[in-house]
Short mmCIF file of C-alpha atoms in Angstrom, two decimals:
data_model
loop_
_atom_site.label_atom_id
_atom_site.label_comp_id
_atom_site.label_asym_id
_atom_site.label_seq_id
_atom_site.Cartn_x
_atom_site.Cartn_y
_atom_site.Cartn_z
CA UNK A 17 -0.02 10.76 17.08
CA UNK A 18 -0.45 13.98 15.19
CA UNK A 19 1.80 16.91 14.74
CA UNK A 20 1.74 20.51 13.63
CA UNK A 21 3.15 20.94 10.13
CA UNK A 22 4.21 24.20 8.61
CA UNK A 23 6.58 25.47 5.92
CA UNK A 24 8.30 28.83 6.28
CA UNK A 25 8.98 30.86 3.18
CA UNK A 26 12.76 31.35 3.08
CA UNK A 27 14.82 32.32 0.07
CA UNK A 28 17.87 30.91 -1.72
CA UNK A 29 20.58 29.25 0.37
CA UNK A 30 18.84 29.73 3.72
CA UNK A 31 15.75 27.99 2.38
CA UNK A 32 14.48 25.51 4.98
CA UNK A 33 11.61 23.13 5.46
CA UNK A 34 10.30 23.24 9.00
CA UNK A 35 7.88 20.68 10.34
CA UNK A 36 7.19 19.23 13.73
CA UNK A 37 6.97 15.54 14.53
CA UNK A 38 4.22 13.09 15.46
CA UNK A 39 1.39 15.41 16.54
CA UNK A 40 -0.73 17.84 14.52
CA UNK A 41 -3.60 20.24 14.61
CA UNK A 42 -2.93 21.65 11.15
CA UNK A 43 -2.63 19.59 7.97
CA UNK A 44 -0.25 19.30 5.08
CA UNK A 45 -1.30 21.10 1.95
CA UNK A 46 -0.07 20.87 -1.61
CA UNK A 47 -1.20 22.29 -4.92
CA UNK A 48 -0.75 18.99 -6.74
CA UNK A 49 -2.46 15.64 -6.41
CA UNK A 50 -0.43 12.49 -5.93
CA UNK A 51 0.00 10.69 -9.25
CA UNK A 52 -1.54 7.20 -9.01
CA UNK A 53 0.43 4.14 -9.96
CA UNK A 54 -0.68 1.50 -12.47
CA UNK A 55 -1.31 -2.16 -11.71
CA UNK A 56 1.53 -4.64 -12.03
CA UNK A 57 -0.75 -7.46 -13.25
CA UNK A 58 -1.73 -5.40 -16.30
CA UNK A 59 1.83 -4.26 -17.12
CA UNK A 60 4.39 -5.58 -19.60
CA UNK A 61 6.11 -7.26 -16.65
CA UNK A 62 3.14 -9.63 -16.33
CA UNK A 63 2.47 -10.09 -20.04
CA UNK A 64 2.40 -13.48 -21.73
CA UNK A 65 5.20 -14.76 -23.96
CA UNK A 66 3.60 -13.12 -26.98
CA UNK A 67 3.60 -9.78 -25.16
CA UNK A 68 -0.16 -9.66 -24.70
CA UNK A 69 -1.70 -8.81 -21.34
CA UNK A 70 -4.20 -11.36 -20.03
CA UNK A 71 -6.75 -9.06 -18.45
CA UNK A 72 -8.96 -11.93 -17.30
CA UNK A 73 -6.15 -13.47 -15.28
CA UNK A 74 -5.27 -10.02 -13.98
CA UNK A 75 -8.77 -9.40 -12.60
CA UNK A 76 -8.77 -12.88 -11.05
CA UNK A 77 -5.41 -12.28 -9.35
CA UNK A 78 -6.52 -8.94 -7.96
CA UNK A 79 -9.79 -10.14 -6.46
CA UNK A 80 -8.13 -13.24 -4.96
CA UNK A 81 -5.49 -11.00 -3.44
CA UNK A 82 -8.15 -8.63 -2.12
CA UNK A 83 -9.90 -11.58 -0.45
CA UNK A 84 -6.65 -12.74 1.13
CA UNK A 85 -5.66 -9.32 2.41
CA UNK A 86 -9.08 -8.48 3.85
CA UNK A 87 -10.15 -11.98 4.96
CA UNK A 88 -13.32 -11.85 2.82
CA UNK A 89 -14.76 -14.16 0.16
CA UNK A 90 -15.51 -13.09 -3.39
CA UNK A 91 -13.65 -15.90 -5.19
CA UNK A 92 -13.71 -19.71 -5.34
CA UNK A 93 -10.21 -19.80 -3.86
CA UNK A 94 -11.37 -17.92 -0.76
CA UNK A 95 -14.43 -20.16 -0.43
CA UNK A 96 -12.34 -23.34 -0.57
CA UNK A 97 -9.97 -21.95 2.05
CA UNK A 98 -12.96 -21.19 4.28
CA UNK A 99 -14.24 -24.74 3.76
CA UNK A 100 -10.89 -26.29 4.69
CA UNK A 101 -10.66 -24.08 7.78
CA UNK A 102 -14.26 -24.79 8.82
CA UNK A 103 -15.09 -21.10 8.50
CA UNK A 104 -18.39 -19.51 7.60
CA UNK A 105 -18.70 -19.35 3.82
CA UNK A 106 -20.20 -16.58 1.68
CA UNK A 107 -23.22 -17.52 -0.41
CA UNK A 108 -21.92 -16.17 -3.73
CA UNK A 109 -18.66 -15.79 -5.60
CA UNK A 110 -17.23 -14.73 -8.98
CA UNK A 111 -16.36 -17.64 -11.30
CA UNK A 112 -13.24 -16.55 -13.19
CA UNK A 113 -12.87 -19.75 -15.19
CA UNK A 114 -15.77 -18.69 -17.39
CA UNK A 115 -15.62 -15.23 -18.87
CA UNK A 116 -16.47 -13.10 -21.87
CA UNK A 117 -14.10 -11.74 -24.44
CA UNK A 118 -12.33 -8.47 -23.63
CA UNK A 119 -14.19 -5.22 -24.29
CA UNK A 120 -12.94 -1.65 -24.62
CA UNK A 121 -14.91 1.59 -24.45
CA UNK A 122 -14.34 4.79 -26.37
CA UNK A 123 -12.67 6.15 -23.22
CA UNK A 124 -10.12 3.35 -23.37
CA UNK A 125 -11.63 1.53 -20.39
CA UNK A 126 -11.12 -2.23 -20.49
CA UNK A 127 -13.67 -4.64 -19.08
CA UNK A 128 -14.61 -8.33 -18.98
CA UNK A 129 -17.80 -10.06 -17.87
CA UNK A 130 -17.82 -12.97 -15.40
CA UNK A 131 -20.70 -15.05 -13.98
CA UNK A 132 -21.72 -14.55 -10.36
CA UNK A 133 -22.49 -17.90 -8.74
CA UNK A 134 -25.08 -18.15 -5.97
CA UNK A 135 -26.73 -21.30 -4.63
CA UNK A 136 -24.57 -23.16 -7.17
CA UNK A 137 -26.03 -21.58 -10.25
CA UNK A 138 -25.43 -18.40 -12.26
CA UNK A 139 -27.48 -15.68 -10.59
CA UNK A 140 -25.84 -12.55 -11.93
CA UNK A 141 -23.12 -10.97 -14.03
CA UNK A 142 -20.03 -9.17 -12.79
CA UNK A 143 -18.34 -6.46 -14.85
CA UNK A 144 -14.64 -6.09 -14.04
CA UNK A 145 -13.42 -2.69 -15.23
CA UNK A 146 -9.94 -1.20 -15.58
CA UNK A 147 -10.15 2.56 -16.05
CA UNK A 148 -8.60 5.99 -15.44
CA UNK A 149 -5.46 5.25 -17.46
CA UNK A 150 -5.30 1.76 -15.91
CA UNK A 151 -5.03 3.07 -12.34
CA UNK A 152 -8.49 2.11 -11.00
CA UNK A 153 -10.23 -1.29 -10.87
CA UNK A 154 -13.95 -1.86 -10.24
CA UNK A 155 -16.01 -5.03 -9.84
CA UNK A 156 -19.68 -4.24 -10.42
CA UNK A 157 -22.92 -6.19 -10.72
CA UNK A 158 -24.63 -5.67 -14.05
CA UNK A 159 -28.16 -4.37 -13.75
CA UNK A 160 -30.84 -6.81 -14.99
CA UNK A 161 -32.22 -3.86 -16.96
CA UNK A 162 -29.02 -3.51 -18.99
CA UNK A 163 -29.19 -4.21 -22.70
CA UNK A 164 -28.49 -7.89 -23.57
CA UNK A 165 -28.52 -8.87 -19.89
CA UNK A 166 -30.89 -11.82 -20.35
CA UNK A 167 -29.00 -13.11 -23.37
CA UNK A 168 -25.62 -12.87 -21.62
CA UNK A 169 -26.99 -14.51 -18.47
CA UNK A 170 -28.31 -17.43 -20.56
CA UNK A 171 -24.92 -17.98 -22.20
CA UNK A 172 -23.14 -18.02 -18.86
CA UNK A 173 -25.69 -20.42 -17.35
CA UNK A 174 -25.32 -22.84 -20.24
CA UNK A 175 -21.55 -22.84 -20.00
CA UNK A 176 -21.57 -23.23 -16.22
CA UNK A 177 -23.78 -26.34 -16.49
CA UNK A 178 -21.48 -27.82 -19.15
CA UNK A 179 -18.44 -27.13 -16.98
CA UNK A 180 -19.93 -28.87 -13.95
CA UNK A 181 -20.97 -31.90 -16.01
CA UNK A 182 -17.43 -32.16 -17.36
CA UNK A 183 -15.88 -31.94 -13.87
CA UNK A 184 -18.10 -34.66 -12.41
CA UNK A 185 -17.72 -36.94 -15.43
CA UNK A 186 -13.96 -37.13 -14.96
CA UNK A 187 -14.12 -37.47 -11.16
CA UNK A 188 -11.74 -34.57 -10.66
CA UNK A 189 -12.18 -34.06 -6.94
CA UNK A 190 -12.50 -37.35 -5.03
CA UNK A 191 -12.57 -36.72 -1.31
CA UNK A 192 -12.29 -32.95 -1.63
CA UNK A 193 -14.65 -30.07 -1.00
CA UNK A 194 -15.11 -29.11 -4.65
CA UNK A 195 -17.00 -30.92 -7.38
CA UNK A 196 -19.60 -32.43 -5.05
CA UNK A 197 -23.26 -31.63 -4.72
CA UNK A 198 -23.73 -28.36 -2.86
CA UNK A 199 -20.05 -27.31 -3.08
CA UNK A 200 -18.17 -24.89 -5.36
CA UNK A 201 -16.93 -26.41 -8.63
CA UNK A 202 -13.28 -27.32 -9.06
CA UNK A 203 -11.01 -25.19 -11.19
CA UNK A 204 -11.20 -26.00 -14.88
CA UNK A 205 -9.51 -24.60 -17.93
CA UNK A 206 -10.55 -21.01 -18.64
CA UNK A 207 -13.44 -20.91 -21.10
CA UNK A 208 -14.07 -17.68 -23.00
CA UNK A 209 -17.52 -17.24 -24.49
CA UNK A 210 -18.43 -14.57 -27.00
CA UNK A 211 -21.27 -12.48 -25.62
CA UNK A 212 -23.09 -9.44 -26.99
CA UNK A 213 -21.70 -6.14 -25.86
CA UNK A 214 -23.64 -4.81 -22.85
CA UNK A 215 -25.10 -1.84 -24.66
CA UNK A 216 -23.39 1.44 -23.85
CA UNK A 217 -20.59 -0.25 -21.95
CA UNK A 218 -20.04 -0.76 -18.25
CA UNK A 219 -20.81 2.83 -17.38
CA UNK A 220 -24.31 2.55 -18.81
CA UNK A 221 -25.07 -1.02 -17.86
CA UNK A 222 -24.24 -1.42 -14.18
CA UNK A 223 -26.82 -0.04 -11.80
CA UNK A 224 -26.58 -3.05 -9.51
CA UNK A 225 -23.85 -1.84 -7.16
CA UNK A 226 -20.24 -2.84 -6.70
CA UNK A 227 -19.01 -5.89 -4.81
CA UNK A 228 -16.00 -3.97 -3.47
CA UNK A 229 -15.13 -0.29 -3.25
CA UNK A 230 -13.41 0.86 -6.47
CA UNK A 231 -9.76 1.57 -5.86
CA UNK A 232 -6.22 1.87 -7.09
CA UNK A 233 -3.40 -0.63 -6.90
CA UNK A 234 -2.59 0.02 -3.23
CA UNK A 235 -5.42 -1.97 -1.57
CA UNK A 236 -4.57 -4.91 -3.85
CA UNK A 237 -0.82 -4.67 -3.06
CA UNK A 238 -0.11 -4.66 -6.79
CA UNK A 239 1.41 -1.29 -7.69
CA UNK A 240 3.74 -1.24 -10.67
CA UNK A 241 6.21 1.26 -9.17
CA UNK A 242 5.79 0.03 -5.62
CA UNK A 243 4.32 -3.46 -5.84
CA UNK A 244 4.27 -4.30 -2.15
CA UNK A 245 3.25 -1.33 -0.10
CA UNK A 246 3.93 2.31 0.43
CA UNK A 247 7.43 2.45 1.82
CA UNK A 248 7.87 -1.25 1.35
CA UNK A 249 10.46 -1.32 -1.36
CA UNK A 250 11.02 -3.65 -4.23
CA UNK A 251 9.00 -6.72 -3.38
CA UNK A 252 11.50 -9.24 -2.15
CA UNK A 253 14.77 -10.41 -3.61
CA UNK A 254 17.97 -8.55 -2.99
CA UNK A 255 17.67 -4.77 -2.53
CA UNK A 256 19.77 -2.77 -5.01
CA UNK A 257 23.36 -2.75 -3.84
CA UNK A 258 23.61 1.04 -4.06
CA UNK A 259 20.50 1.43 -1.85
CA UNK A 260 21.95 -0.92 0.74
CA UNK A 261 25.40 0.63 0.54
CA UNK A 262 24.00 4.13 0.99
CA UNK A 263 21.96 3.01 3.98
CA UNK A 264 25.00 1.26 5.45
CA UNK A 265 27.13 4.36 4.97
CA UNK A 266 24.63 6.37 7.02
CA UNK A 267 23.71 3.90 9.75
CA UNK A 268 27.29 2.69 10.16
CA UNK A 269 28.76 6.14 10.69
CA UNK A 270 30.02 7.08 14.18
CA UNK A 271 27.65 10.07 14.25
CA UNK A 272 24.54 8.01 13.47
CA UNK A 273 25.51 5.26 15.92
CA UNK A 274 26.15 7.74 18.73
CA UNK A 275 22.79 9.41 18.04
CA UNK A 276 20.98 6.06 18.20
CA UNK A 277 22.57 5.29 21.56
CA UNK A 278 21.54 8.71 22.83
CA UNK A 279 17.94 8.38 21.62
CA UNK A 280 17.54 4.84 22.90
CA UNK A 281 18.21 6.25 26.34
CA UNK A 282 15.35 8.72 25.97
CA UNK A 283 12.46 6.45 24.92
CA UNK A 284 11.36 6.21 28.54
CA UNK A 285 10.87 9.97 28.78
CA UNK A 286 7.57 11.72 28.10
CA UNK A 287 8.89 13.81 25.22
CA UNK A 288 10.65 13.30 21.90
CA UNK A 289 14.29 14.01 21.15
CA UNK A 290 16.11 14.16 17.84
CA UNK A 291 19.11 15.03 15.69
CA UNK A 292 19.71 16.59 12.29
CA UNK A 293 22.71 15.30 10.33
CA UNK A 294 23.99 17.31 7.39
CA UNK A 295 26.96 17.54 5.10
CA UNK A 296 29.36 20.48 5.17
CA UNK A 297 31.93 21.78 2.72
CA UNK A 298 35.09 19.70 2.60
CA UNK A 299 33.30 16.43 3.43
CA UNK A 300 32.61 17.11 7.10
CA UNK A 301 29.50 16.16 9.07
CA UNK A 302 27.14 18.51 10.85
CA UNK A 303 25.21 17.03 13.79
CA UNK A 304 22.65 19.21 15.54
CA UNK A 305 20.11 18.57 18.28
CA UNK A 306 16.51 19.12 17.22
CA UNK A 307 14.72 21.65 19.36
CA UNK A 308 11.48 20.82 21.11
CA UNK A 309 8.44 22.66 19.89
CA UNK A 310 7.54 25.08 22.71
CA UNK A 311 4.70 23.84 24.86
CA UNK A 312 4.68 20.32 23.41
CA UNK A 313 6.45 17.00 23.89
CA UNK A 314 7.42 16.89 20.19
CA UNK A 315 10.60 17.82 18.37
CA UNK A 316 10.42 20.40 15.63
CA UNK A 317 11.74 19.06 12.34
CA UNK A 318 13.66 21.62 10.32
CA UNK A 319 15.71 20.68 7.29
CA UNK A 320 18.08 22.64 5.08
CA UNK A 321 19.56 21.95 1.66
CA UNK A 322 22.51 20.18 3.30
CA UNK A 323 20.36 17.98 5.58
CA UNK A 324 20.68 14.26 4.82
CA UNK A 325 19.32 12.50 7.92
CA UNK A 326 16.68 13.39 10.49
CA UNK A 327 16.47 11.18 13.58
CA UNK A 328 13.95 11.25 16.39
CA UNK A 329 12.70 9.09 19.24
CA UNK A 330 9.21 7.84 20.00
CA UNK A 331 8.56 7.67 23.71
CA UNK A 332 6.85 4.56 24.98
CA UNK A 333 3.24 5.73 24.80
CA UNK A 334 3.60 6.22 21.03
CA UNK A 335 3.58 3.41 18.48
CA UNK A 336 7.15 2.15 17.96
CA UNK A 337 7.30 2.97 14.25
CA UNK A 338 6.64 6.01 12.06
CA UNK A 339 3.38 7.88 12.62
CA UNK A 340 1.14 9.10 9.76
CA UNK A 341 2.55 12.58 10.38
CA UNK A 342 6.10 11.26 10.01
CA UNK A 343 5.12 9.87 6.61
CA UNK A 344 3.53 13.19 5.66
CA UNK A 345 6.67 14.98 6.68
CA UNK A 346 8.92 12.65 4.71
CA UNK A 347 6.75 13.03 1.61
CA UNK A 348 6.89 16.80 1.91
CA UNK A 349 10.64 16.78 2.52
CA UNK A 350 11.29 14.76 -0.63
CA UNK A 351 8.99 16.92 -2.74
CA UNK A 352 10.46 20.10 -1.30
CA UNK A 353 13.93 18.84 -2.26
CA UNK A 354 12.71 18.10 -5.77
CA UNK A 355 11.30 21.62 -6.07
CA UNK A 356 14.54 23.06 -4.71
CA UNK A 357 16.57 21.13 -7.26
CA UNK A 358 14.40 22.34 -10.13
CA UNK A 359 15.65 25.89 -9.61
CA UNK A 360 18.89 26.25 -11.64
CA UNK A 361 20.12 28.91 -9.18
CA UNK A 362 20.17 26.44 -6.28
CA UNK A 363 23.63 24.90 -6.12
CA UNK A 364 24.62 22.32 -4.98
CA UNK A 365 21.62 20.09 -5.56
CA UNK A 366 20.05 17.97 -2.84
CA UNK A 367 20.77 14.21 -3.21
CA UNK A 368 17.15 13.06 -2.88
CA UNK A 369 18.09 9.39 -2.90
CA UNK A 370 20.00 9.92 0.35
CA UNK A 371 17.30 11.71 2.34
CA UNK A 372 16.61 9.50 5.36
CA UNK A 373 14.11 9.74 8.19
CA UNK A 374 14.85 7.53 11.23
CA UNK A 375 12.78 6.70 14.30
CA UNK A 376 14.30 5.15 17.44
CA UNK A 377 12.00 3.25 19.82
CA UNK A 378 12.14 0.72 22.64
CA UNK A 379 10.92 -1.96 20.20
CA UNK A 380 13.19 -1.31 17.26
CA UNK A 381 14.62 1.35 14.99
CA UNK A 382 13.46 2.10 11.44
CA UNK A 383 14.48 4.30 8.52
CA UNK A 384 12.61 5.58 5.48
CA UNK A 385 14.76 6.30 2.46
CA UNK A 386 14.06 7.00 -1.20
CA UNK A 387 15.09 5.28 -4.44
CA UNK A 388 15.14 8.51 -6.46
CA UNK A 389 11.88 7.78 -8.28
CA UNK A 390 9.87 10.82 -9.33
CA UNK A 391 8.28 12.06 -6.07
CA UNK A 392 4.58 12.85 -5.88
CA UNK A 393 3.00 15.03 -3.19
CA UNK A 394 0.18 13.71 -1.07
CA UNK A 395 -3.23 15.33 -1.63
CA UNK A 396 -4.54 18.16 0.50
CA UNK A 397 -6.23 16.18 3.29
CA UNK A 398 -9.24 17.59 5.06
CA UNK A 399 -9.43 17.23 8.83
CA UNK A 400 -11.98 14.44 8.41
CA UNK A 401 -9.71 12.59 5.96
CA UNK A 402 -6.74 12.98 8.26
CA UNK A 403 -8.76 11.63 11.19
CA UNK A 404 -9.65 8.63 9.03
CA UNK A 405 -5.96 8.07 8.31
CA UNK A 406 -5.15 8.01 12.00
CA UNK A 407 -8.12 5.75 12.73
CA UNK A 408 -7.01 3.16 10.17
CA UNK A 409 -3.40 3.44 11.38
CA UNK A 410 -4.47 2.74 14.96
CA UNK A 411 -6.69 -0.14 13.89
CA UNK A 412 -3.89 -1.89 11.99
CA UNK A 413 -1.12 -1.32 14.52
CA UNK A 414 -3.27 -2.30 17.48
CA UNK A 415 -3.26 -5.81 16.02
CA UNK A 416 0.41 -6.00 17.03
CA UNK A 417 -0.20 -4.73 20.57
CA UNK A 418 -0.87 -6.73 23.70
CA UNK A 419 -1.43 -5.61 27.29
CA UNK A 420 -0.37 -7.63 30.33
CA UNK A 421 -3.34 -8.89 32.36
CA UNK A 422 -1.74 -8.05 35.68
CA UNK A 423 0.93 -5.45 34.99
CA UNK A 424 -0.93 -3.56 32.27
CA UNK A 425 2.37 -3.22 30.41
CA UNK A 426 2.07 -2.78 26.65
CA UNK A 427 4.16 -4.94 24.33
CA UNK A 428 4.37 -5.30 20.56
CA UNK A 429 4.89 -8.13 18.12
CA UNK A 430 7.46 -6.48 15.86
CA UNK A 431 6.61 -8.43 12.72
CA UNK A 432 2.88 -7.76 13.08
CA UNK A 433 3.72 -4.11 13.70
CA UNK A 434 5.84 -3.89 10.55
CA UNK A 435 3.23 -5.68 8.46
CA UNK A 436 0.46 -3.43 9.78
CA UNK A 437 2.50 -0.32 9.08
CA UNK A 438 3.30 -1.37 5.51
CA UNK A 439 -0.33 -2.25 4.92
CA UNK A 440 -1.34 1.18 6.20
CA UNK A 441 1.04 2.90 3.80
CA UNK A 442 -0.20 0.68 1.03
CA UNK A 443 -3.85 1.51 1.64
CA UNK A 444 -3.73 5.12 2.75
CA UNK A 445 -0.36 6.78 2.15
CA UNK A 446 1.24 4.97 -0.77
CA UNK A 447 4.51 6.69 -1.66
CA UNK A 448 6.22 5.11 -4.69
CA UNK A 449 9.97 5.24 -4.21
CA UNK A 450 9.92 5.14 -0.41
CA UNK A 451 11.72 2.18 1.18
CA UNK A 452 11.40 0.93 4.74
CA UNK A 453 14.41 -0.52 6.58
CA UNK A 454 14.79 -2.04 10.00
CA UNK A 455 18.07 -0.84 11.55
CA UNK A 456 19.99 -2.96 14.05
CA UNK A 457 23.55 -2.99 15.31
CA UNK A 458 24.22 -5.99 13.03
CA UNK A 459 22.97 -4.35 9.84
CA UNK A 460 19.94 -3.19 7.86
CA UNK A 461 16.99 -5.19 6.57
CA UNK A 462 14.60 -3.99 3.88
CA UNK A 463 10.97 -4.71 4.76
CA UNK A 464 8.26 -5.23 2.15
CA UNK A 465 4.92 -6.91 1.62
CA UNK A 466 4.66 -9.62 -1.03
CA UNK A 467 1.14 -10.89 -1.62
CA UNK A 468 0.19 -9.65 1.82
CA UNK A 469 3.09 -11.36 3.57
CA UNK A 470 5.95 -9.56 5.33
CA UNK A 471 9.25 -10.12 3.51
CA UNK A 472 12.59 -9.37 5.15
CA UNK A 473 15.61 -8.93 2.89
CA UNK A 474 18.84 -8.43 4.74
CA UNK A 475 21.37 -6.11 3.18
CA UNK A 476 24.86 -7.57 2.60
#
């Protein structure tokens, strides 16, 4: 599911972006790195009534969400869920109800210490770090050789014992899995203990390895500008009326509807087909057939300053939703339009918020559109990185695929497919501002991930 991507150098009004669809030997390139998004849990939107950000609660929320998304266990919540489901339980977890005060380094990195519980006692210290202008989170084990390690460990152990005594003395968990001998403790009120600073800060006091791979907001599904997933939209609720109305204006037009009907009749072929819809002077509509790239089964995407919609089919041996190359193309189209608009000589400007990429398949039709946020180009992927993208994409979308035992026919669970696609964008190709819609004859539905769950919000 790769495609060849290239950009011709064309001047002024005949300037065009030309890319092919769904298969690639060459890679996208850009001179700029994608600007990372900050975490929602550490933003003003999640602040307390006094306006202060509770970083301890933020770290707790993120690691619990990470456990839920990846079906792993680093938190008491995940352990209790495993217990209730009779699943194998991890032998250690981070206790977030006991923590240190907040620390800050000279580089403006924020961090908090938490006890690591193993065999029902404090066996280590976790340093939760928010760094790189609040765009990266790390959870690391403090090295026993770090300054003040023994003293901090002793304080955590003393408080953990007191907490367990308090829980059992009030009989907080009769009949439940927590609070009993050999089981994780029940939740208690958060207790903050003042501990000595770990020497030179988290950078100089770790050495014990991380408990998860450091990462941005995407893997935690907690991005400030795109809280759910790349291409997922606004995180539930009602989509902005103008976004829905613009989508309706495109998908409800006679030209778009006729193109969908045409492409739906071609999904059984062994090649792609497509259309380019553009505006013309006087309010008219331009509808052109996309040419096939010579020697391939793929259409060749080519857009011009007046292009508003690109539509293409996926034949039945392709996944019935956008490919990684489609996402790359859409990202480059939006950024090319932004660059075009920045030149004062280019008139009229391209309406970036209306640029729409649509895929028509036997299992459903989808559109990517943009909310006019500041676009950011994807990084310059190496071949190895691009192969990793496709590998993760296949892994996630295969979870929605089933094959008939007798017939060998392939079928897809549409909701699992949509969730897997949004999770892929979230993890690997997060594009703040991109919105994913499911298109049907009865209307459009915005698709998003909220706390790892697929959310469908139907447009009015």
